[in-house]
Amino acid sequence: MRPQENRVVAADWVLPVASAPIRAGAVAIDADRVGWLGPLAELPEPWSGARIDRRPGIITPGLVNAHTHLQYTGFAALGQRQYSGFEQWAFAFEADYRAVTRPSFWASSALAGVRQAVAAGTTVFADIITNDEARGALAAGGVAGIEYLEAIGELERNWYDGGRADFLARLERPGQAPVGVSPHAPYSLDGSVIKDLMAIAADHGARVHVHLGESARELDFYRHGDRSFLDIYGDMRDEFDLVRRGGAGQDTASYADSLGVLDPTAHLAHAIYLDRSGRDLLLRRGAQVALCPRSNAVLGLGPAPVAAYLSEGHEIAVGTDSLASSPSLDLMADVAELAAIAREQGYRGDDLAGRLVRAATLGGAKALGLADRGYGTLVTGGPADLAVFDVQADDHAVEAALVSRGEGRCTLTVAGGAVIHEAAASGGLDWPS
Ligand SMILES: [Zn+2]
């Protein structure tokens, strides 16, 4: 996949996200950068002889999937079922996880995930790595992002008896993508381990990604330490600090904050079960949320407070989560679901579609700390990452059309200037003359 110099992609609309939509717009690619963008009629001289790839629909920045586990793409059968809650799903997942005997499964599964997501317009990933064999899939698939190395089920005594050294060795092993640190969740690791992981991340200049507020029972666990919440850990559950202490007496956000998890370098997956004071604490600390509505529905969880996050001023991001809990890796399907939830929750602002397109692009790039490098927007000099969606739109509702009909409609994905997905447009070419 070599960058193609002097390629121009044109469509009915360009949505740069950080600037106004461009009708009959074009994006000119110069190696791995955006060389120019604007109305096709104003294409400047250096590109006048370039091949113009004219497509029906809407050009967006490459989408940012702000929460996934690509190594579980091979667990797609799990995500096709319906569960009655997080705990029921976790037992089903654990059985499939333990049944994997070939480490090479994780690498091939992760690469298959990249390809599926790329075919839906995603070029940047927050990918959680539980098994290091899954590292390298982003580079192999020609996409950007962060590989967040996960720590899970770590008790303090194990951590300081080899666990910490093992984690540092993982973190310091050279890789092709930047690495981040993912303490799985505040309930699945002793608090002192999470504090140490936050310090390790800071020492290494690494971003952090944590699951928070995904289970309806999580809040009660932080308050009272009910051991049945950790049944999945078997006998080991009784050794967890919060079980031994009978909880921390704190709500979800306050407990996470006491561990240093709420931080501008961190973003939080799911964030369903947080009340107003918890959400406000996230906002004050600058910790972003990545909402995964279809995964939440498969697990039988309540919907995240999408309307509240938007009206309270959060910059949100979107993730698909993995195929172990979601029907597909098509991020636009989650965007459509967020729109439906927000409306149902009473969100009336006419900025809804625009904010959700932003969540799937710039919001995600900010959550990963990659916005400063130009990801999540189309801007001259920024990375040549874009997607084209074969969606026809009225002049005043381009974003709304993309939100409601973007799923399954990606006809071109370019990452780092290279075409990494191309499909025929389903409709006829509808090019304004
Ligand atoms: Zn997850």
Short mmCIF file of C-alpha atoms and ligand atoms in Angstrom, two decimals:
data_model
loop_
_atom_site.label_atom_id
_atom_site.label_comp_id
_atom_site.label_asym_id
_atom_site.label_seq_id
_atom_site.Cartn_x
_atom_site.Cartn_y
_atom_site.Cartn_z
CA MET A 1 0.00 0.00 0.00
CA ARG A 2 2.01 2.89 -1.34
CA PRO A 3 0.76 6.44 -1.07
CA GLN A 4 -0.56 7.54 -4.45
CA GLU A 5 0.76 10.94 -5.33
CA ASN A 6 -1.47 13.52 -6.93
CA ARG A 7 -4.70 11.68 -6.38
CA VAL A 8 -7.83 13.82 -6.07
CA VAL A 9 -11.01 12.48 -4.50
CA ALA A 10 -14.18 14.44 -5.25
CA ALA A 11 -17.76 14.01 -4.10
CA ASP A 12 -21.07 15.83 -3.71
CA TRP A 13 -19.96 17.02 -0.30
CA VAL A 14 -16.81 17.22 1.78
CA LEU A 15 -17.26 17.33 5.56
CA PRO A 16 -13.89 18.47 6.95
CA VAL A 17 -15.48 18.47 10.46
CA ALA A 18 -13.29 21.28 11.84
CA SER A 19 -14.54 23.64 9.11
CA ALA A 20 -17.73 24.17 7.09
CA PRO A 21 -19.09 21.55 4.64
CA ILE A 22 -17.97 22.05 1.02
CA ARG A 23 -20.49 21.42 -1.77
CA ALA A 24 -19.08 19.66 -4.87
CA GLY A 25 -15.84 19.40 -2.98
CA ALA A 26 -12.52 17.71 -3.49
CA VAL A 27 -9.55 16.56 -1.43
CA ALA A 28 -6.17 16.55 -3.16
CA ILE A 29 -3.67 14.08 -1.78
CA ASP A 30 0.06 14.79 -1.74
CA ALA A 31 1.83 11.56 -0.74
CA ASP A 32 0.56 10.84 2.80
CA ARG A 33 -0.81 14.36 3.42
CA VAL A 34 -3.83 16.38 2.39
CA GLY A 35 -2.37 18.82 -0.13
CA TRP A 36 -5.50 20.90 -0.61
CA LEU A 37 -9.25 20.78 -0.09
CA GLY A 38 -12.06 22.97 -1.40
CA PRO A 39 -14.62 23.17 -4.21
CA LEU A 40 -13.54 20.97 -7.13
CA ALA A 41 -14.09 23.91 -9.50
CA GLU A 42 -11.26 25.70 -7.69
CA LEU A 43 -8.76 22.84 -7.81
CA PRO A 44 -5.36 24.51 -7.99
CA GLU A 45 -2.83 24.06 -10.75
CA PRO A 46 -0.55 21.42 -9.19
CA TRP A 47 -3.46 18.96 -9.31
CA SER A 48 -5.05 20.05 -12.57
CA GLY A 49 -3.54 17.09 -14.40
CA ALA A 50 -4.21 14.61 -11.62
CA ARG A 51 -6.64 11.73 -11.91
CA ILE A 52 -9.90 12.78 -10.29
CA ASP A 53 -11.79 10.03 -8.50
CA ARG A 54 -15.36 11.37 -8.59
CA ARG A 55 -17.79 9.64 -6.30
CA PRO A 56 -21.40 10.14 -5.27
CA GLY A 57 -21.94 11.02 -1.63
CA ILE A 58 -19.93 12.52 1.21
CA ILE A 59 -16.21 12.64 1.99
CA THR A 60 -15.34 12.62 5.69
CA PRO A 61 -12.10 12.33 7.62
CA GLY A 62 -11.19 8.70 8.29
CA LEU A 63 -13.39 7.59 11.19
CA VAL A 64 -11.92 7.04 14.66
CA ASN A 65 -13.08 3.92 16.51
CA ALA A 66 -12.35 5.00 20.08
CA HIS A 67 -12.97 1.62 21.73
CA THR A 68 -12.45 -1.82 20.33
CA HIS A 69 -10.69 -5.12 20.94
CA LEU A 70 -9.75 -6.24 17.43
CA GLN A 71 -8.31 -9.53 18.70
CA TYR A 72 -11.87 -10.72 19.46
CA THR A 73 -13.10 -10.37 15.85
CA GLY A 74 -13.02 -14.18 15.70
CA PHE A 75 -15.60 -14.27 18.54
CA ALA A 76 -18.34 -12.85 16.29
CA ALA A 77 -20.83 -15.55 17.28
CA LEU A 78 -20.86 -14.11 20.84
CA GLY A 79 -21.90 -10.68 19.59
CA GLN A 80 -24.84 -12.07 17.63
CA ARG A 81 -26.64 -13.17 20.81
CA GLN A 82 -28.61 -11.22 23.40
CA TYR A 83 -27.64 -11.21 27.09
CA SER A 84 -29.41 -10.25 30.28
CA GLY A 85 -26.52 -8.24 31.69
CA PHE A 86 -22.78 -7.74 31.80
CA GLU A 87 -22.19 -10.70 34.11
CA GLN A 88 -24.02 -13.23 31.91
CA TRP A 89 -22.07 -12.05 28.89
CA ALA A 90 -18.77 -12.17 30.81
CA PHE A 91 -19.20 -15.89 31.57
CA ALA A 92 -19.99 -16.66 27.90
CA PHE A 93 -16.99 -14.62 26.81
CA GLU A 94 -14.67 -16.28 29.31
CA ALA A 95 -15.55 -19.74 27.96
CA ASP A 96 -14.65 -18.72 24.40
CA TYR A 97 -11.51 -16.94 25.57
CA ARG A 98 -10.22 -20.01 27.41
CA ALA A 99 -10.93 -22.20 24.38
CA VAL A 100 -8.34 -20.37 22.25
CA THR A 101 -5.23 -22.55 22.16
CA ARG A 102 -3.27 -21.11 19.23
CA PRO A 103 -1.66 -17.72 19.97
CA SER A 104 -1.68 -17.01 16.21
CA PHE A 105 -5.49 -16.80 16.47
CA TRP A 106 -5.15 -13.36 18.07
CA ALA A 107 -3.05 -11.93 15.23
CA SER A 108 -5.29 -13.19 12.44
CA SER A 109 -8.42 -12.20 14.34
CA ALA A 110 -7.10 -8.66 14.90
CA LEU A 111 -6.13 -8.22 11.26
CA ALA A 112 -9.57 -9.44 10.15
CA GLY A 113 -11.03 -6.79 12.45
CA VAL A 114 -8.95 -4.02 10.89
CA ARG A 115 -10.14 -5.06 7.43
CA GLN A 116 -13.82 -5.09 8.43
CA ALA A 117 -13.57 -1.68 10.10
CA VAL A 118 -11.61 -0.19 7.20
CA ALA A 119 -14.39 -1.30 4.82
CA ALA A 120 -16.71 0.86 6.94
CA GLY A 121 -14.47 3.96 6.78
CA THR A 122 -12.36 3.67 9.95
CA THR A 123 -8.68 4.63 9.77
CA VAL A 124 -7.81 5.23 13.44
CA PHE A 125 -8.30 2.79 16.33
CA ALA A 126 -8.10 2.66 20.11
CA ASP A 127 -7.36 -1.07 20.21
CA ILE A 128 -7.10 -2.91 23.50
CA ILE A 129 -4.46 -5.64 23.48
CA THR A 130 -4.94 -8.42 26.01
CA ASN A 131 -2.72 -10.93 24.20
CA ASP A 132 0.38 -9.37 22.67
CA GLU A 133 0.18 -11.64 19.63
CA ALA A 134 -2.51 -9.18 18.46
CA ARG A 135 -0.01 -6.31 18.29
CA GLY A 136 0.95 -5.16 14.82
CA ALA A 137 -2.50 -5.47 13.23
CA LEU A 138 -2.88 -1.70 12.85
CA ALA A 139 0.42 -1.36 10.98
CA ALA A 140 -0.30 -4.49 8.94
CA GLY A 141 -3.64 -3.02 7.91
CA GLY A 142 -2.13 0.36 7.02
CA VAL A 143 -4.05 2.30 9.69
CA ALA A 144 -3.19 4.52 12.66
CA GLY A 145 -4.06 4.41 16.33
CA ILE A 146 -2.88 3.24 19.71
CA GLU A 147 -2.43 -0.31 20.96
CA TYR A 148 -3.49 -0.11 24.62
CA LEU A 149 -1.85 -2.93 26.54
CA GLU A 150 -4.35 -4.29 29.02
CA ALA A 151 -3.77 -5.30 32.62
CA ILE A 152 -6.61 -7.28 34.20
CA GLY A 153 -7.12 -9.42 37.29
CA GLU A 154 -3.98 -8.12 39.02
CA LEU A 155 -3.80 -8.27 42.80
CA GLU A 156 -1.27 -6.09 44.59
CA ARG A 157 0.79 -9.06 45.79
CA ASN A 158 1.04 -10.61 42.31
CA TRP A 159 1.78 -7.23 40.79
CA TYR A 160 4.86 -6.69 42.90
CA ASP A 161 5.85 -10.34 42.50
CA GLY A 162 6.45 -10.38 38.76
CA GLY A 163 3.28 -8.84 37.28
CA ARG A 164 4.71 -5.34 37.18
CA ALA A 165 7.99 -6.46 35.60
CA ASP A 166 6.07 -8.43 32.97
CA PHE A 167 3.92 -5.42 32.16
CA LEU A 168 6.94 -3.13 31.83
CA ALA A 169 8.56 -5.63 29.47
CA ARG A 170 5.41 -5.61 27.32
CA LEU A 171 5.28 -1.81 27.32
CA GLU A 172 8.93 -1.41 26.41
CA ARG A 173 8.94 -4.02 23.66
CA PRO A 174 9.30 -2.16 20.36
CA GLY A 175 6.16 -2.16 18.24
CA GLN A 176 4.93 -0.56 15.06
CA ALA A 177 2.09 1.45 16.61
CA PRO A 178 2.26 3.71 19.69
CA VAL A 179 1.36 1.84 22.85
CA GLY A 180 -0.97 2.95 25.60
CA VAL A 181 -1.83 1.55 29.01
CA SER A 182 -5.22 0.00 29.78
CA PRO A 183 -6.02 -0.86 33.38
CA HIS A 184 -9.11 -2.91 32.44
CA ALA A 185 -11.53 -1.48 35.01
CA PRO A 186 -11.34 -0.21 38.60
CA TYR A 187 -13.04 -3.41 39.83
CA SER A 188 -10.76 -5.92 38.09
CA LEU A 189 -7.45 -4.72 39.52
CA ASP A 190 -6.43 -3.73 43.02
CA GLY A 191 -6.49 0.04 43.45
CA SER A 192 -2.77 0.26 44.22
CA VAL A 193 -2.03 -1.54 40.94
CA ILE A 194 -4.12 0.97 39.00
CA LYS A 195 -2.34 3.89 40.69
CA ASP A 196 0.96 2.33 39.71
CA LEU A 197 -0.22 1.78 36.12
CA MET A 198 -1.18 5.47 35.91
CA ALA A 199 2.33 6.39 37.10
CA ILE A 200 3.90 3.98 34.60
CA ALA A 201 1.82 5.51 31.80
CA ALA A 202 2.90 9.02 32.81
CA ASP A 203 6.56 7.93 32.94
CA HIS A 204 6.30 6.51 29.43
CA GLY A 205 4.24 9.37 27.99
CA ALA A 206 1.55 6.80 27.18
CA ARG A 207 -2.18 7.40 26.83
CA VAL A 208 -4.61 5.51 29.08
CA HIS A 209 -7.91 3.76 28.31
CA VAL A 210 -10.19 2.23 30.96
CA HIS A 211 -13.64 0.58 31.05
CA LEU A 212 -15.88 2.49 33.47
CA GLY A 213 -19.54 2.30 34.43
CA GLU A 214 -20.34 -0.61 32.10
CA SER A 215 -22.12 -2.86 34.60
CA ALA A 216 -25.25 -1.86 36.47
CA ARG A 217 -23.72 -3.51 39.55
CA GLU A 218 -20.40 -1.67 39.42
CA LEU A 219 -21.49 1.26 41.58
CA ASP A 220 -22.61 -1.05 44.35
CA PHE A 221 -19.28 -2.88 44.22
CA TYR A 222 -17.28 0.31 44.73
CA ARG A 223 -19.57 1.26 47.60
CA HIS A 224 -19.83 -2.06 49.46
CA GLY A 225 -17.43 -4.58 47.85
CA ASP A 226 -20.02 -7.34 47.28
CA ARG A 227 -17.89 -10.39 46.42
CA SER A 228 -20.51 -11.90 44.11
CA PHE A 229 -19.73 -9.15 41.60
CA LEU A 230 -16.34 -10.81 41.03
CA ASP A 231 -17.69 -14.39 40.72
CA ILE A 232 -15.88 -14.72 37.41
CA TYR A 233 -12.57 -14.70 39.32
CA GLY A 234 -13.52 -17.78 41.35
CA ASP A 235 -11.68 -18.16 44.65
CA MET A 236 -9.37 -15.31 43.77
CA ARG A 237 -12.25 -12.84 44.22
CA ASP A 238 -11.86 -12.87 47.99
CA GLU A 239 -8.32 -11.53 47.68
CA PHE A 240 -9.30 -8.33 45.88
CA ASP A 241 -8.70 -5.27 48.00
CA LEU A 242 -12.25 -3.94 47.64
CA VAL A 243 -13.77 -7.28 48.66
CA ARG A 244 -11.53 -7.48 51.75
CA ARG A 245 -12.30 -3.86 52.68
CA GLY A 246 -16.05 -4.18 52.03
CA GLY A 247 -15.82 -1.53 49.32
CA ALA A 248 -14.40 1.95 49.18
CA GLY A 249 -17.62 3.69 50.18
CA GLN A 250 -17.39 5.77 47.02
CA ASP A 251 -19.41 6.05 43.84
CA THR A 252 -17.98 4.97 40.49
CA ALA A 253 -16.48 8.28 39.36
CA SER A 254 -15.15 9.21 42.81
CA TYR A 255 -13.45 5.83 43.23
CA ALA A 256 -11.92 6.06 39.73
CA ASP A 257 -10.78 9.59 40.56
CA SER A 258 -9.15 8.42 43.80
CA LEU A 259 -6.98 6.11 41.65
CA GLY A 260 -5.97 8.93 39.27
CA VAL A 261 -7.89 7.39 36.38
CA LEU A 262 -9.84 10.55 35.54
CA ASP A 263 -7.17 12.41 33.64
CA PRO A 264 -6.88 14.30 30.34
CA THR A 265 -4.54 11.57 29.04
CA ALA A 266 -7.23 8.93 29.66
CA HIS A 267 -10.52 8.09 28.02
CA LEU A 268 -13.25 5.87 29.40
CA ALA A 269 -15.21 3.20 27.56
CA HIS A 270 -19.01 2.89 28.00
CA ALA A 271 -19.61 5.30 30.94
CA ILE A 272 -23.25 4.24 31.14
CA TYR A 273 -23.89 4.18 34.87
CA LEU A 274 -22.70 7.63 35.91
CA ASP A 275 -24.97 10.20 37.48
CA ARG A 276 -24.75 13.95 37.09
CA SER A 277 -22.09 14.39 39.75
CA GLY A 278 -20.01 11.59 38.23
CA ARG A 279 -20.31 13.06 34.76
CA ASP A 280 -19.39 16.50 36.09
CA LEU A 281 -16.29 15.05 37.72
CA LEU A 282 -15.21 13.58 34.36
CA LEU A 283 -15.77 16.95 32.74
CA ARG A 284 -13.72 18.78 35.38
CA ARG A 285 -10.85 16.30 35.03
CA GLY A 286 -10.92 16.40 31.23
CA ALA A 287 -11.48 12.64 30.87
CA GLN A 288 -13.47 11.85 27.70
CA VAL A 289 -15.98 9.07 27.24
CA ALA A 290 -16.19 6.63 24.31
CA LEU A 291 -19.78 5.44 23.99
CA CYS A 292 -20.52 1.99 22.51
CA PRO A 293 -24.33 1.83 22.23
CA ARG A 294 -24.75 -1.35 20.19
CA SER A 295 -22.46 -3.34 22.48
CA ASN A 296 -24.43 -2.06 25.46
CA ALA A 297 -27.68 -3.24 23.85
CA VAL A 298 -26.30 -6.73 23.07
CA LEU A 299 -25.27 -7.11 26.72
CA GLY A 300 -28.73 -6.06 27.88
CA LEU A 301 -27.46 -2.88 29.57
CA GLY A 302 -29.27 0.40 29.80
CA PRO A 303 -28.49 3.11 27.27
CA ALA A 304 -25.71 5.57 28.15
CA PRO A 305 -26.91 9.08 29.06
CA VAL A 306 -26.12 10.37 25.57
CA ALA A 307 -28.37 13.43 25.70
CA ALA A 308 -26.91 14.40 29.08
CA TYR A 309 -23.32 14.07 27.87
CA LEU A 310 -24.12 16.29 24.90
CA SER A 311 -26.12 18.93 26.73
CA GLU A 312 -23.65 19.06 29.63
CA GLY A 313 -20.83 19.94 27.25
CA HIS A 314 -18.81 16.72 26.99
CA GLU A 315 -16.74 16.07 23.88
CA ILE A 316 -17.74 12.46 23.27
CA ALA A 317 -16.16 9.72 21.21
CA VAL A 318 -17.67 6.53 19.74
CA GLY A 319 -16.51 2.93 19.74
CA THR A 320 -17.90 -0.30 18.38
CA ASP A 321 -16.35 -2.41 21.15
CA SER A 322 -15.44 -5.85 19.75
CA LEU A 323 -17.40 -8.38 17.72
CA ALA A 324 -17.65 -10.40 20.94
CA SER A 325 -20.34 -7.93 22.00
CA SER A 326 -21.39 -6.11 18.84
CA PRO A 327 -22.97 -7.14 15.54
CA SER A 328 -20.37 -5.34 13.38
CA LEU A 329 -17.34 -3.04 13.36
CA ASP A 330 -19.24 -0.41 11.34
CA LEU A 331 -18.86 2.74 13.45
CA MET A 332 -21.63 4.57 11.58
CA ALA A 333 -24.12 2.01 12.92
CA ASP A 334 -23.17 3.11 16.45
CA VAL A 335 -23.47 6.76 15.42
CA ALA A 336 -27.03 6.11 14.17
CA GLU A 337 -27.84 4.35 17.43
CA LEU A 338 -26.48 7.28 19.48
CA ALA A 339 -28.73 9.64 17.52
CA ALA A 340 -31.78 7.48 18.24
CA ILE A 341 -30.92 7.26 21.96
CA ALA A 342 -30.28 11.00 22.26
CA ARG A 343 -33.64 11.83 20.64
CA GLU A 344 -35.43 9.32 22.85
CA GLN A 345 -33.77 10.90 25.88
CA GLY A 346 -35.15 14.28 24.84
CA TYR A 347 -32.19 15.90 23.09
CA ARG A 348 -33.76 18.58 20.90
CA GLY A 349 -30.75 20.53 19.62
CA ASP A 350 -30.46 20.80 15.84
CA ASP A 351 -26.72 20.26 16.24
CA LEU A 352 -27.18 16.56 17.07
CA ALA A 353 -26.02 15.10 13.74
CA GLY A 354 -23.06 17.46 13.53
CA ARG A 355 -21.93 16.60 17.04
CA LEU A 356 -22.21 12.89 16.38
CA VAL A 357 -20.20 13.11 13.15
CA ARG A 358 -17.64 15.01 15.18
CA ALA A 359 -17.72 12.29 17.87
CA ALA A 360 -16.87 9.65 15.25
CA THR A 361 -13.95 11.71 13.94
CA LEU A 362 -12.44 14.63 15.85
CA GLY A 363 -13.93 13.57 19.21
CA GLY A 364 -12.26 10.20 18.86
CA ALA A 365 -8.96 11.73 17.76
CA LYS A 366 -9.01 13.94 20.86
CA ALA A 367 -9.72 10.95 23.09
CA LEU A 368 -6.58 9.29 21.73
CA GLY A 369 -4.50 12.47 21.88
CA LEU A 370 -4.12 12.39 18.09
CA ALA A 371 -6.07 15.54 17.16
CA ASP A 372 -2.91 17.66 17.39
CA ARG A 373 -1.46 15.54 14.60
CA GLY A 374 -4.42 16.33 12.37
CA TYR A 375 -6.40 13.11 12.76
CA GLY A 376 -10.19 13.34 12.88
CA THR A 377 -10.35 16.32 10.52
CA LEU A 378 -9.58 17.13 6.90
CA VAL A 379 -7.09 19.97 6.85
CA THR A 380 -4.31 21.00 4.49
CA GLY A 381 -1.09 19.41 5.72
CA GLY A 382 -2.93 16.86 7.86
CA PRO A 383 -2.84 13.09 7.34
CA ALA A 384 -4.48 11.92 4.10
CA ASP A 385 -7.04 9.77 5.94
CA LEU A 386 -10.54 9.94 4.51
CA ALA A 387 -13.67 7.94 3.79
CA VAL A 388 -16.41 8.32 1.19
CA PHE A 389 -20.00 7.38 2.00
CA ASP A 390 -22.46 6.82 -0.82
CA VAL A 391 -25.21 8.83 0.81
CA GLN A 392 -27.26 11.49 -0.97
CA ALA A 393 -28.04 14.56 1.10
CA ASP A 394 -30.09 17.73 0.97
CA ASP A 395 -28.19 21.00 1.25
CA HIS A 396 -29.16 21.64 4.84
CA ALA A 397 -28.96 18.11 6.19
CA VAL A 398 -25.67 16.61 5.04
CA GLU A 399 -24.62 15.45 8.49
CA ALA A 400 -28.10 14.14 9.31
CA ALA A 401 -28.10 12.07 6.10
CA LEU A 402 -24.69 10.64 6.96
CA VAL A 403 -25.74 9.80 10.52
CA SER A 404 -28.96 8.06 9.53
CA ARG A 405 -27.73 6.28 6.38
CA GLY A 406 -23.94 5.98 6.65
CA GLU A 407 -23.93 2.38 7.84
CA GLY A 408 -22.77 -0.01 5.13
CA ARG A 409 -22.30 2.79 2.59
CA CYS A 410 -18.53 3.35 2.61
CA THR A 411 -17.17 3.15 -0.95
CA LEU A 412 -13.60 4.37 -0.42
CA THR A 413 -11.17 4.45 2.50
CA VAL A 414 -7.81 6.17 2.25
CA ALA A 415 -5.26 6.04 5.08
CA GLY A 416 -1.88 7.73 4.99
CA GLY A 417 -2.54 8.54 1.33
CA ALA A 418 -3.06 4.88 0.34
CA VAL A 419 -6.35 3.39 -0.81
CA ILE A 420 -7.09 0.61 1.67
CA HIS A 421 -10.72 -0.08 0.72
CA GLU A 422 -12.65 0.51 -2.45
CA ALA A 423 -16.16 -0.62 -3.39
CA ALA A 424 -18.54 0.24 -6.18
CA ALA A 425 -21.12 2.88 -5.38
CA SER A 426 -24.53 1.31 -5.05
CA GLY A 427 -26.40 4.18 -6.65
CA GLY A 428 -25.69 5.93 -9.94
CA LEU A 429 -23.26 8.80 -10.13
CA ASP A 430 -25.16 11.92 -9.21
CA TRP A 431 -22.63 14.60 -9.91
CA PRO A 432 -23.70 18.26 -9.98
CA SER A 433 -22.74 19.75 -13.33
ZN ZN B 1 -14.30 -3.17 25.83
#
